[in-house]
Amino acid sequence: QFPFGRRLPCDIYWHGVSFHDNDIFSGQVNKFPGMTEMVRKITLSRAVRTMQDLFPLEYNFYPRSWILPEEFPLFVDEVRMMKDSDPAWKPTFIVKPDGGCQGDGIYLIKDPSDIRLTGSIQSRPAVVQEYICKPLLVDKLKFDIRLYVLLKSLEPLEIYIAKDGLSRFCTEPYQEPTLKNLHQVFMHLTNYSLNIHSGNFIHSDNVNTGSKRTFSSILCRLSSRGADVKKLWSDIISLVIKTIIALTPELKVYYQSDIPAGKPGPTCFQILGFDILLMKNLKPMLLEVNANPSMRIEHEQELSPGVFENVPSPVDEEVKVAVIRDTLRLVDPQKKKRKDVHNCIMFHRDSLLRAVSAFCIMWGMKDKQHKHHSLKLSLKLKFYLKLGSCQTLEEASEAKEEAREAGAGDGGERGGSRSPEAALPSLCLKQVFPKYARQFSYLRLVDRVAALFIRFLGVKGTTKLGPTGFRTFIRNCKLSNSNFSMASVDILYIDITRRWNSMGIDHKESGMCLQAFVEAFFCLAQKKYKSLPLHEQVASLIDFCEYHLAALDEKRLVCGRG
Ligand code: ADP
């Protein structure tokens, strides 16, 4: 541990809170810049809302939410309208302070007028959300799921999901919310930090019982009741991928600001905690994303009144140790080095194989013999190539180790040696992206809008677009015409930027933030392609802009050459 930083560079930095815990210039760090900000309740709700505007059906896994204080009038109006159109609708809402955690400050209400507006709401912004009244119950108790997700890389996008997670149980039998039980947190909130204080909390050594269990034990029970567990997993995977797709545009803006492209810098990965609630019909709903999920594998036990001791928690251990172990295996810098060497050797091996093939054909060898000889020769070449390029004994012995794994080099041809990885249990983290990329790529529209935004940011290190950058964007993409003058462009910029900046999100920099740019972009798309649905309007405008920018780049290239 280096609380005051460290002079010698590391392969992997494990930060406790955020990317900025220490200044680092190389290696890999376990946090992305901007992630903590992105998963705050308000920012997450905004990012998901943008996607809901574009793809309402695909993003119906997040409860309808309003941001307080600015959307309070909208909240009141929309609830009134919904009640008018369906008098049988008796909703409950949950109010969650922004930036809160562990159930802190959360309360349930039946009517918008019950919001505690007195003073605190102004000083503490919040999200108010439709409360899911019919959750799936196990043993008559409400529970939620904590799933661990590894975001291994942002560009290209790589996502892994842990095969097992935790189920955290309430400690009072669930009843649908009524005015009488609204305040009973042990019935409605599944937070471990709250329920641990209930007299009913059960610490269990068994992963199948108690107030904290493995998710796999719940799946087993559901499966024995005849539930379609495969479908449930596939819905959960799609919820995770879609949520990350909603977060990536802004994360990329933060990333280029802290780690400008083309300059040496660290790369990032991050373990995220997804909190998911299952509805009675088994539909998974996203509650929130945690940038710093607890990795504790022990809990406090009161030995005698006031005397506490940390004791191991088998359920936490079973799930969390595998997540950390597999994360380290996936980001292993030695593995990356081996892969680079392997790619280089494969190039030489291919040339050799071609030569051996020609040689064998010349001498009329039988196919089987030919294959055997060419393989043996290529493995030997791989071994000698690596050995020849080694600077130190350590590298040489590593090369021998590799050759042995591949079945070449000293005694390698005898076979039978196992890679060090083979001794470890199989990976609990399963890749879901790019594995399922094809099914989801059509959703990545805002990512492309963010790429345009980043191009026009100009000065590296900023996250906001100035008026000149916005004008250049309009001009280069040929968006201004007789119906849309440059004066109207300036008005659009000022109107939208002022409104977003008045919401008090980030006063450190002046200018247009990504969300404001996205709003302006949607406005332009609606203007230009009136009759289409929103996502098609936006896709058409992106194509239009990308086309003009590609033409411009080509022109500049030709001029440059000239
Ligand atoms: P925190 O970060 O404070 O834990 P959460 O958003 O996770 O805030 O909410 C706390 C708990 O409240 C959740 O674990 C869940 O049990 C319950 N909860 C949150 N949102 C909803 C909702 N929309 N419907 C039903 N229960 C909810």
Coordinates of C-alpha atoms and ligand atoms in Angstrom, one line a residue:
Q1 CA 0.0 0.0 0.0
F2 CA 1.3 3.4 -1.0
P3 CA -1.0 6.0 0.5
F4 CA 1.3 8.9 -0.6
G5 CA 2.0 7.5 -4.1
R6 CA 4.9 5.5 -5.4
R7 CA 7.8 6.5 -7.6
L8 CA 8.4 3.2 -9.4
P9 CA 5.7 2.4 -11.9
C10 CA 3.4 -0.6 -11.3
D11 CA 1.7 -3.0 -13.7
I12 CA -1.6 -2.7 -11.9
Y13 CA -2.8 0.0 -9.6
W14 CA -5.7 -0.9 -7.3
H15 CA -7.3 2.4 -6.2
G16 CA -9.7 2.5 -3.3
V17 CA -12.0 5.2 -4.5
S18 CA -11.5 6.7 -7.9
F19 CA -9.1 7.1 -10.9
H20 CA -7.7 10.2 -9.3
D21 CA -6.6 8.6 -6.0
N22 CA -3.0 8.9 -7.3
D23 CA -1.3 10.4 -10.4
I24 CA -0.4 7.6 -12.7
F25 CA 1.0 7.5 -16.2
S26 CA 1.3 3.9 -17.2
G27 CA 0.1 0.4 -16.3
Q28 CA -3.5 -0.4 -15.6
V29 CA -5.8 1.1 -13.0
N30 CA -8.9 -0.4 -11.6
K31 CA -11.1 2.7 -12.0
F32 CA -12.3 4.7 -15.0
P33 CA -12.2 8.5 -14.8
G34 CA -15.7 9.8 -14.3
M35 CA -17.3 6.5 -13.2
T36 CA -18.2 7.7 -9.7
E37 CA -20.0 10.7 -11.2
M38 CA -21.7 8.6 -13.9
V39 CA -23.3 6.2 -11.5
R40 CA -24.7 8.8 -9.2
K41 CA -28.5 8.4 -9.0
I42 CA -29.2 11.6 -11.1
T43 CA -26.6 11.1 -13.7
L44 CA -27.5 7.4 -14.2
S45 CA -31.2 8.4 -14.5
R46 CA -30.4 11.0 -17.1
A47 CA -28.2 8.7 -19.1
V48 CA -30.9 6.0 -19.1
R49 CA -33.6 8.6 -19.9
T50 CA -31.7 9.6 -23.1
M51 CA -31.7 6.0 -24.2
Q52 CA -35.4 5.6 -23.2
D53 CA -36.2 8.6 -25.4
L54 CA -34.5 6.8 -28.3
F55 CA -35.5 3.2 -27.6
P56 CA -38.4 3.2 -25.1
L57 CA -39.1 -0.6 -25.3
E58 CA -35.4 -1.7 -25.0
Y59 CA -34.9 0.5 -21.9
N60 CA -38.1 -0.4 -20.0
F61 CA -35.9 -2.2 -17.3
Y62 CA -35.4 1.1 -15.4
P63 CA -38.4 2.5 -13.3
R64 CA -39.9 5.8 -14.5
S65 CA -37.9 8.5 -12.7
W66 CA -37.9 12.3 -12.2
I67 CA -35.1 14.5 -11.1
L68 CA -35.7 16.8 -8.2
P69 CA -35.9 19.7 -7.7
E70 CA -36.0 20.7 -11.4
E71 CA -38.6 18.2 -12.6
F72 CA -40.9 18.4 -9.6
P73 CA -43.6 20.3 -11.6
L74 CA -43.3 17.7 -14.4
F75 CA -43.6 14.9 -11.8
V76 CA -46.8 16.4 -10.4
D77 CA -48.3 16.9 -13.9
E78 CA -47.4 13.5 -15.3
V79 CA -48.7 11.7 -12.2
R80 CA -52.0 13.7 -12.4
M81 CA -52.4 12.8 -16.1
M82 CA -51.7 9.1 -15.5
K83 CA -54.2 9.0 -12.6
D84 CA -56.8 10.8 -14.8
S85 CA -56.4 8.3 -17.6
D86 CA -56.4 5.3 -15.2
P87 CA -58.3 5.9 -12.0
A88 CA -57.5 2.4 -10.8
W89 CA -53.8 3.2 -10.7
K90 CA -52.7 3.6 -7.1
P91 CA -48.9 4.2 -7.4
T92 CA -46.2 4.4 -4.7
F93 CA -43.0 6.3 -5.3
I94 CA -39.6 6.1 -3.7
V95 CA -37.5 9.2 -3.1
K96 CA -33.7 8.7 -3.1
P97 CA -31.2 11.5 -2.4
D98 CA -28.5 11.9 -5.1
G99 CA -25.2 10.5 -4.1
G100 CA -26.7 8.6 -1.2
C101 CA -25.9 5.0 -0.5
Q102 CA -26.9 2.2 1.9
G103 CA -30.6 3.3 1.9
D104 CA -29.5 6.7 3.5
G105 CA -32.4 9.2 3.4
I106 CA -34.7 7.0 1.3
Y107 CA -38.5 7.2 1.9
L108 CA -41.7 6.0 0.2
I109 CA -44.6 8.3 -0.7
K110 CA -48.1 7.8 -2.1
D111 CA -48.6 11.2 -3.6
P112 CA -46.3 13.9 -5.1
S113 CA -47.5 16.3 -2.4
D114 CA -45.8 14.1 0.3
I115 CA -42.3 15.0 -0.9
R116 CA -40.4 16.7 1.8
L117 CA -39.8 19.9 -0.1
T118 CA -38.9 21.9 3.0
G119 CA -35.4 23.2 2.5
S120 CA -33.7 19.9 2.1
I121 CA -34.7 19.2 -1.4
Q122 CA -33.1 22.4 -2.6
S123 CA -29.9 21.6 -0.8
R124 CA -30.0 17.9 -1.6
P125 CA -31.1 16.9 -5.1
A126 CA -32.8 13.6 -5.4
V127 CA -34.5 11.1 -7.8
V128 CA -38.1 10.1 -7.3
Q129 CA -39.0 6.8 -8.9
E130 CA -42.0 4.6 -9.4
Y131 CA -41.9 2.0 -6.7
I132 CA -42.0 -1.6 -7.9
C133 CA -44.9 -2.9 -5.8
K134 CA -44.9 -6.5 -6.9
P135 CA -41.4 -7.9 -6.4
L136 CA -40.6 -11.6 -6.5
L137 CA -40.6 -13.0 -3.0
V138 CA -38.7 -15.9 -1.6
D139 CA -39.8 -17.2 1.8
K140 CA -42.3 -14.3 1.8
L141 CA -39.4 -11.8 1.8
K142 CA -38.3 -9.2 -0.7
F143 CA -34.7 -9.5 -1.9
D144 CA -32.5 -7.9 -4.5
I145 CA -29.5 -9.2 -6.5
R146 CA -26.0 -7.8 -6.5
L147 CA -24.2 -8.8 -9.6
Y148 CA -20.5 -8.1 -10.3
V149 CA -19.6 -6.8 -13.8
L150 CA -16.1 -6.2 -15.1
L151 CA -15.8 -3.3 -17.6
K152 CA -12.5 -4.5 -19.0
S153 CA -12.1 -1.8 -21.7
L154 CA -14.1 1.1 -23.0
E155 CA -12.6 1.2 -26.5
P156 CA -13.2 -1.5 -27.8
L157 CA -16.0 -2.2 -25.4
E158 CA -15.4 -5.4 -23.3
I159 CA -17.8 -6.5 -20.6
Y160 CA -17.7 -9.6 -18.4
I161 CA -20.4 -10.7 -15.9
A162 CA -19.8 -12.9 -12.9
K163 CA -21.8 -16.2 -13.1
D164 CA -22.8 -15.9 -9.4
G165 CA -23.8 -12.9 -7.3
L166 CA -25.4 -12.2 -3.9
S167 CA -29.1 -12.0 -2.9
R168 CA -29.8 -9.7 -0.1
F169 CA -33.0 -10.2 1.9
C170 CA -35.3 -8.0 3.8
T171 CA -36.0 -9.1 7.3
E172 CA -39.8 -8.5 7.6
P173 CA -42.3 -10.4 5.5
Y174 CA -43.3 -8.2 2.5
Q175 CA -46.7 -6.6 2.0
E176 CA -47.6 -4.3 -0.8
P177 CA -47.2 -0.6 0.3
T178 CA -50.0 1.0 2.2
L179 CA -50.0 4.2 4.2
K180 CA -49.6 2.1 7.3
N181 CA -46.4 0.1 6.3
L182 CA -44.7 2.7 4.1
H183 CA -42.2 3.5 6.9
Q184 CA -41.1 -0.1 7.5
V185 CA -37.6 -0.2 6.1
F186 CA -37.0 -3.8 7.0
M187 CA -40.0 -4.7 4.7
H188 CA -39.3 -2.5 1.7
L189 CA -35.5 -1.8 1.6
T190 CA -33.1 -4.7 0.9
N191 CA -29.9 -2.9 2.0
Y192 CA -27.7 -5.2 4.0
S193 CA -26.5 -2.2 6.0
L194 CA -30.0 -1.5 7.2
N195 CA -31.3 -5.1 7.7
I196 CA -28.2 -6.1 9.7
H197 CA -29.7 -4.0 12.5
S198 CA -33.0 -5.8 12.5
G199 CA -33.3 -8.5 15.2
N200 CA -34.3 -10.9 12.4
F201 CA -31.1 -10.8 10.4
I202 CA -29.7 -14.3 9.9
H203 CA -26.0 -14.8 9.3
S204 CA -25.7 -18.2 7.7
D205 CA -22.7 -20.5 6.9
N206 CA -24.8 -22.0 4.2
V207 CA -25.1 -20.3 0.9
N208 CA -28.7 -21.4 0.5
T209 CA -30.2 -19.9 3.6
G210 CA -30.0 -16.7 5.7
S211 CA -30.4 -13.0 4.9
K212 CA -27.6 -13.1 2.4
R213 CA -27.4 -15.9 -0.1
T214 CA -25.8 -16.7 -3.4
F215 CA -27.8 -15.8 -6.4
S216 CA -27.2 -19.3 -7.8
S217 CA -29.1 -20.8 -4.8
I218 CA -32.1 -18.6 -5.7
L219 CA -31.8 -19.7 -9.4
C220 CA -31.8 -23.4 -8.3
R221 CA -35.0 -22.8 -6.3
L222 CA -36.7 -21.0 -9.2
S223 CA -35.6 -23.7 -11.6
S224 CA -37.1 -26.4 -9.3
R225 CA -40.4 -24.4 -9.4
G226 CA -40.3 -24.6 -13.2
A227 CA -39.1 -21.0 -13.9
D228 CA -37.3 -20.3 -17.2
V229 CA -33.9 -19.5 -15.6
K230 CA -32.2 -19.4 -19.0
K231 CA -34.4 -16.6 -20.1
L232 CA -33.9 -14.8 -16.8
W233 CA -30.1 -14.9 -17.3
S234 CA -30.4 -13.6 -20.9
D235 CA -32.6 -10.7 -19.7
I236 CA -30.0 -9.9 -17.0
I237 CA -27.2 -9.9 -19.6
S238 CA -29.1 -7.6 -21.9
L239 CA -29.9 -5.3 -18.9
V240 CA -26.2 -5.0 -18.1
I241 CA -25.1 -4.5 -21.7
K242 CA -27.8 -1.8 -22.3
T243 CA -26.9 0.0 -19.1
I244 CA -23.2 0.1 -19.9
I245 CA -24.1 1.3 -23.4
A246 CA -26.0 4.2 -21.8
L247 CA -22.9 5.1 -19.7
T248 CA -20.2 4.8 -22.3
P249 CA -20.7 8.1 -24.2
E250 CA -20.0 10.3 -21.1
L251 CA -17.3 7.9 -19.9
K252 CA -15.5 8.5 -23.2
V253 CA -15.6 12.2 -22.7
Y254 CA -14.0 11.9 -19.2
Y255 CA -11.5 9.4 -20.5
Q256 CA -10.2 11.6 -23.3
S257 CA -10.0 14.4 -20.9
D258 CA -7.8 12.5 -18.4
I259 CA -6.0 10.2 -20.9
P260 CA -5.7 12.1 -24.2
A261 CA -5.5 9.8 -27.2
G262 CA -2.0 9.3 -28.6
K263 CA -0.3 10.2 -25.4
P264 CA 1.1 7.5 -23.0
G265 CA -1.1 6.9 -20.1
P266 CA -2.7 4.1 -18.1
T267 CA -5.5 2.0 -19.3
C268 CA -8.5 1.3 -17.1
F269 CA -10.7 -1.5 -16.0
Q270 CA -13.4 -1.5 -13.3
I271 CA -15.5 -3.9 -11.3
L272 CA -19.1 -2.5 -11.0
G273 CA -21.8 -3.7 -8.7
F274 CA -25.2 -3.9 -10.4
D275 CA -28.3 -3.9 -8.0
I276 CA -31.2 -5.6 -9.7
L277 CA -34.7 -6.3 -8.4
L278 CA -36.8 -9.2 -9.9
M279 CA -40.4 -8.5 -10.4
K280 CA -43.0 -11.2 -9.7
N281 CA -43.1 -12.1 -13.4
L282 CA -39.3 -12.5 -13.2
K283 CA -38.5 -9.4 -15.2
P284 CA -35.2 -7.9 -13.9
M285 CA -35.3 -4.2 -13.1
L286 CA -32.2 -2.1 -12.6
L287 CA -32.1 -0.3 -9.2
E288 CA -28.6 1.2 -9.4
V289 CA -25.0 0.7 -10.3
N290 CA -22.2 0.9 -7.7
A291 CA -18.7 2.2 -8.7
N292 CA -17.2 0.9 -5.5
P293 CA -19.0 -2.3 -4.5
S294 CA -17.9 -3.6 -1.2
M295 CA -15.4 -6.5 -1.5
R296 CA -15.5 -7.4 2.2
I297 CA -15.5 -11.1 2.9
E298 CA -16.2 -10.9 6.6
H299 CA -18.9 -9.5 8.8
E300 CA -19.0 -8.2 12.3
Q301 CA -20.4 -10.4 15.0
E302 CA -21.4 -9.3 18.5
L303 CA -19.7 -11.7 20.8
S304 CA -21.1 -10.1 24.0
P305 CA -22.9 -6.8 24.3
G306 CA -20.7 -4.1 22.8
V307 CA -17.9 -6.5 21.9
F308 CA -17.5 -7.2 18.2
E309 CA -15.3 -9.5 16.2
N310 CA -14.8 -9.8 12.4
V311 CA -15.7 -13.3 11.3
P312 CA -15.5 -14.8 7.8
S313 CA -18.6 -14.7 5.7
P314 CA -18.7 -17.9 3.4
V315 CA -21.3 -16.4 1.1
D316 CA -19.3 -13.2 0.4
E317 CA -16.1 -15.3 0.1
E318 CA -17.6 -17.7 -2.4
V319 CA -18.7 -14.9 -4.7
K320 CA -16.2 -12.1 -4.3
V321 CA -12.9 -14.0 -4.2
A322 CA -13.7 -15.5 -7.6
V323 CA -14.5 -12.0 -9.0
I324 CA -11.2 -10.5 -7.9
R325 CA -9.2 -13.6 -8.9
D326 CA -10.7 -13.6 -12.4
T327 CA -10.4 -9.9 -12.9
L328 CA -6.6 -10.2 -12.2
R329 CA -6.4 -13.1 -14.5
L330 CA -8.1 -11.1 -17.3
V331 CA -6.0 -8.0 -16.9
D332 CA -2.7 -9.9 -16.2
P333 CA 0.0 -7.8 -17.8
Q334 CA 2.2 -11.0 -18.4
K335 CA -0.7 -12.4 -20.4
K336 CA -0.8 -9.3 -22.6
K337 CA 3.0 -9.5 -23.1
R338 CA 2.7 -13.2 -24.0
K339 CA 0.0 -12.3 -26.5
D340 CA 2.1 -9.7 -28.2
V341 CA 5.1 -12.0 -28.5
H342 CA 2.8 -14.8 -29.7
N343 CA 1.4 -12.5 -32.4
C344 CA 4.9 -11.6 -33.6
I345 CA 6.0 -15.3 -33.6
M346 CA 2.8 -16.4 -35.4
F347 CA 3.9 -14.1 -38.3
H348 CA 7.2 -15.9 -38.6
R349 CA 5.5 -19.2 -38.1
D350 CA 3.2 -18.6 -41.0
S351 CA 6.1 -17.8 -43.3
L352 CA 7.8 -21.0 -42.1
L353 CA 4.7 -23.1 -42.6
R354 CA 4.4 -21.9 -46.1
A355 CA 8.1 -22.7 -46.8
V356 CA 7.7 -26.2 -45.2
S357 CA 4.5 -26.8 -47.2
A358 CA 6.4 -26.0 -50.4
F359 CA 9.3 -28.2 -49.3
C360 CA 6.9 -31.1 -48.5
I361 CA 5.0 -30.8 -51.7
M362 CA 8.4 -30.8 -53.6
W363 CA 9.4 -34.0 -51.9
G364 CA 5.9 -35.6 -52.3
M365 CA 5.4 -36.2 -48.6
K366 CA 2.1 -37.8 -47.4
D367 CA -0.3 -35.3 -45.9
K368 CA -0.1 -36.6 -42.3
Q369 CA 3.7 -36.6 -42.3
H370 CA 3.7 -33.2 -43.8
K371 CA 1.5 -31.8 -41.0
H372 CA 3.6 -33.4 -38.3
H373 CA 6.9 -32.1 -39.6
S374 CA 5.7 -28.6 -40.3
L375 CA 4.1 -28.3 -36.8
K376 CA 7.3 -29.6 -35.1
L377 CA 9.5 -27.2 -37.1
S378 CA 7.3 -24.2 -36.4
L379 CA 7.2 -24.9 -32.7
K380 CA 11.0 -25.1 -32.6
L381 CA 11.3 -21.9 -34.6
K382 CA 8.9 -20.2 -32.2
F383 CA 11.1 -21.3 -29.2
Y384 CA 14.4 -20.2 -30.8
L385 CA 13.0 -16.9 -31.9
K386 CA 11.8 -16.1 -28.4
L387 CA 15.0 -17.3 -26.8
G388 CA 17.2 -15.3 -29.2
S389 CA 15.4 -12.1 -28.3
C390 CA 15.6 -12.5 -24.6
Q391 CA 17.7 -10.0 -22.7
T392 CA 17.7 -11.6 -19.3
L393 CA 17.8 -15.1 -17.8
E394 CA 14.4 -14.5 -16.4
E395 CA 13.0 -13.8 -19.8
A396 CA 14.8 -16.8 -21.2
S397 CA 13.3 -19.1 -18.6
E398 CA 9.9 -17.6 -19.3
A399 CA 10.4 -18.3 -23.0
K400 CA 11.3 -21.9 -22.1
E401 CA 8.2 -22.2 -19.9
E402 CA 6.1 -20.9 -22.8
A403 CA 7.7 -23.3 -25.2
R404 CA 7.1 -26.1 -22.8
E405 CA 3.4 -25.1 -22.6
A406 CA 3.2 -25.1 -26.4
G407 CA 4.9 -28.4 -26.7
A408 CA 8.3 -27.2 -28.2
G409 CA 11.8 -26.6 -26.8
D410 CA 13.5 -28.8 -24.1
G411 CA 11.5 -31.9 -23.8
G412 CA 8.4 -30.1 -24.9
E413 CA 7.8 -32.5 -27.6
R414 CA 7.1 -35.2 -25.0
G415 CA 4.1 -33.1 -24.1
G416 CA 2.1 -33.4 -20.8
S417 CA 3.1 -30.1 -19.3
R418 CA 0.3 -27.8 -18.1
S419 CA 0.0 -24.0 -18.2
P420 CA 0.0 -22.2 -14.7
E421 CA -3.6 -21.1 -15.5
A422 CA -4.7 -24.7 -15.8
A423 CA -4.3 -25.1 -12.0
L424 CA -6.9 -22.3 -11.3
P425 CA -10.6 -22.9 -11.3
S426 CA -12.4 -22.0 -14.6
L427 CA -13.4 -18.4 -15.0
C428 CA -16.5 -17.2 -13.2
L429 CA -16.4 -14.0 -15.3
K430 CA -18.1 -14.6 -18.6
Q431 CA -17.6 -12.3 -21.6
V432 CA -20.8 -10.9 -22.8
F433 CA -19.5 -8.1 -25.0
P434 CA -18.2 -8.2 -27.7
K435 CA -19.7 -11.7 -27.7
Y436 CA -23.2 -10.4 -28.2
A437 CA -22.2 -7.1 -29.9
R438 CA -24.2 -7.7 -33.0
Q439 CA -27.5 -7.8 -31.1
F440 CA -26.8 -4.5 -29.4
S441 CA -24.7 -2.3 -31.8
Y442 CA -27.8 -0.5 -33.1
L443 CA -28.3 1.0 -29.7
R444 CA -24.9 2.7 -29.7
L445 CA -26.2 6.0 -31.3
V446 CA -25.2 8.3 -28.5
D447 CA -21.7 6.9 -28.6
R448 CA -21.4 8.1 -32.2
V449 CA -22.8 11.5 -31.1
A450 CA -20.2 11.6 -28.4
A451 CA -17.5 10.9 -31.0
L452 CA -18.6 14.0 -32.9
F453 CA -18.6 16.0 -29.6
I454 CA -15.1 14.8 -28.7
R455 CA -13.8 15.7 -32.2
F456 CA -14.9 19.3 -31.8
L457 CA -13.7 19.7 -28.2
G458 CA -10.5 21.1 -29.6
V459 CA -8.2 21.8 -26.6
K460 CA -7.4 18.4 -25.0
G461 CA -8.3 18.0 -21.4
T462 CA -11.7 19.7 -21.5
T463 CA -15.1 18.1 -21.2
K464 CA -17.2 21.0 -22.5
L465 CA -17.6 22.5 -25.9
G466 CA -17.1 26.2 -26.4
P467 CA -19.3 28.3 -28.8
T468 CA -16.6 28.3 -31.5
G469 CA -16.3 24.5 -31.4
F470 CA -20.1 24.3 -31.8
R471 CA -20.0 26.6 -34.8
T472 CA -17.2 24.6 -36.4
F473 CA -19.2 21.4 -35.9
I474 CA -22.2 23.0 -37.7
R475 CA -20.1 24.4 -40.5
N476 CA -18.0 21.2 -41.1
C477 CA -21.1 19.0 -41.0
K478 CA -22.9 21.4 -43.4
L479 CA -25.9 21.8 -41.1
S480 CA -26.5 25.5 -41.6
N481 CA -28.6 26.7 -44.5
S482 CA -31.1 29.5 -45.4
N483 CA -33.6 28.1 -42.9
F484 CA -31.0 27.7 -40.1
S485 CA -28.6 30.7 -40.0
M486 CA -25.5 30.9 -38.0
A487 CA -27.3 33.4 -35.7
S488 CA -29.9 30.6 -34.9
V489 CA -27.0 28.3 -34.3
D490 CA -25.6 30.7 -31.6
I491 CA -29.1 31.0 -30.0
L492 CA -29.5 27.2 -29.9
Y493 CA -26.1 27.0 -28.2
I494 CA -26.7 29.7 -25.7
D495 CA -30.3 28.4 -24.8
I496 CA -29.3 24.8 -24.2
T497 CA -26.0 25.5 -22.5
R498 CA -27.5 28.0 -20.1
R499 CA -30.2 25.6 -19.1
W500 CA -27.8 22.7 -18.5
N501 CA -25.4 24.9 -16.6
S502 CA -28.2 26.2 -14.4
M503 CA -29.0 22.7 -13.2
G504 CA -25.7 23.0 -11.2
I505 CA -24.1 19.8 -12.5
D506 CA -20.5 20.9 -13.0
H507 CA -19.4 24.5 -12.6
K508 CA -15.7 23.8 -12.9
E509 CA -15.7 24.4 -16.7
S510 CA -17.9 26.7 -18.8
G511 CA -19.3 25.6 -22.1
M512 CA -21.6 22.9 -23.4
C513 CA -21.5 19.5 -21.7
L514 CA -22.2 16.2 -23.6
Q515 CA -25.8 15.9 -22.4
A516 CA -26.5 19.5 -23.7
F517 CA -24.8 18.7 -27.0
V518 CA -26.9 15.5 -27.3
E519 CA -30.1 17.6 -26.7
A520 CA -29.0 20.1 -29.3
F521 CA -28.2 17.2 -31.7
F522 CA -31.7 15.7 -31.2
C523 CA -33.2 19.1 -31.9
L524 CA -31.3 19.4 -35.1
A525 CA -32.2 15.9 -36.1
Q526 CA -35.9 16.6 -35.5
K527 CA -35.7 19.7 -37.6
K528 CA -34.0 18.0 -40.5
Y529 CA -35.9 14.7 -40.6
K530 CA -39.4 15.6 -39.4
S531 CA -41.5 12.6 -40.2
L532 CA -39.2 9.8 -38.8
P533 CA -39.2 8.3 -35.3
L534 CA -36.6 9.9 -33.0
H535 CA -34.0 7.2 -33.2
E536 CA -34.2 7.2 -37.0
Q537 CA -33.9 11.0 -37.1
V538 CA -30.8 10.8 -34.9
A539 CA -29.3 7.9 -36.9
S540 CA -29.8 9.8 -40.2
L541 CA -28.2 13.0 -38.8
I542 CA -25.2 11.0 -37.5
D543 CA -24.8 9.4 -41.0
F544 CA -25.0 12.8 -42.6
C545 CA -22.4 14.4 -40.3
E546 CA -20.0 11.4 -40.5
Y547 CA -20.3 11.5 -44.3
H548 CA -19.4 15.2 -44.5
L549 CA -16.5 14.8 -41.9
A550 CA -15.1 11.9 -43.8
A551 CA -15.2 13.9 -47.1
L552 CA -13.5 16.8 -45.3
D553 CA -10.8 14.5 -43.9
E554 CA -10.1 13.1 -47.3
K555 CA -9.9 16.6 -48.8
R556 CA -7.4 17.6 -46.1
L557 CA -5.4 14.5 -46.8
V558 CA -5.2 15.2 -50.5
C559 CA -4.2 18.9 -49.8
G560 CA -1.6 17.8 -47.3
R561 CA -0.1 15.4 -49.8
G562 CA -0.2 18.1 -52.5
Ligands
ADP1 P1 -28.9 3.0 -2.0 O1 -27.8 3.4 -2.9 O2 -29.2 4.0 -0.9 O3 -28.9 1.6 -1.6 P2 -31.0 2.1 -3.9 O4 -31.4 2.7 -5.1 O5 -30.2 0.8 -4.0 O6 -30.2 3.1 -3.0 O7 -32.3 1.7 -3.0 C1 -32.2 1.1 -1.8 C2 -33.2 0.0 -1.7 O8 -34.5 0.4 -1.9 C3 -32.9 -1.1 -2.8 O9 -32.0 -2.0 -2.4 C4 -34.3 -1.7 -2.9 O10 -34.6 -2.7 -2.0 C5 -35.3 -0.5 -2.7 N1 -35.7 0.1 -3.9 C6 -35.0 1.1 -4.6 N2 -35.6 1.5 -5.7 C7 -36.8 0.8 -5.7 C8 -37.9 0.7 -6.6 N3 -38.0 1.6 -7.7 N4 -38.9 -0.2 -6.4 C9 -38.8 -1.0 -5.3 N5 -37.8 -1.0 -4.4 C10 -36.8 -0.1 -4.6

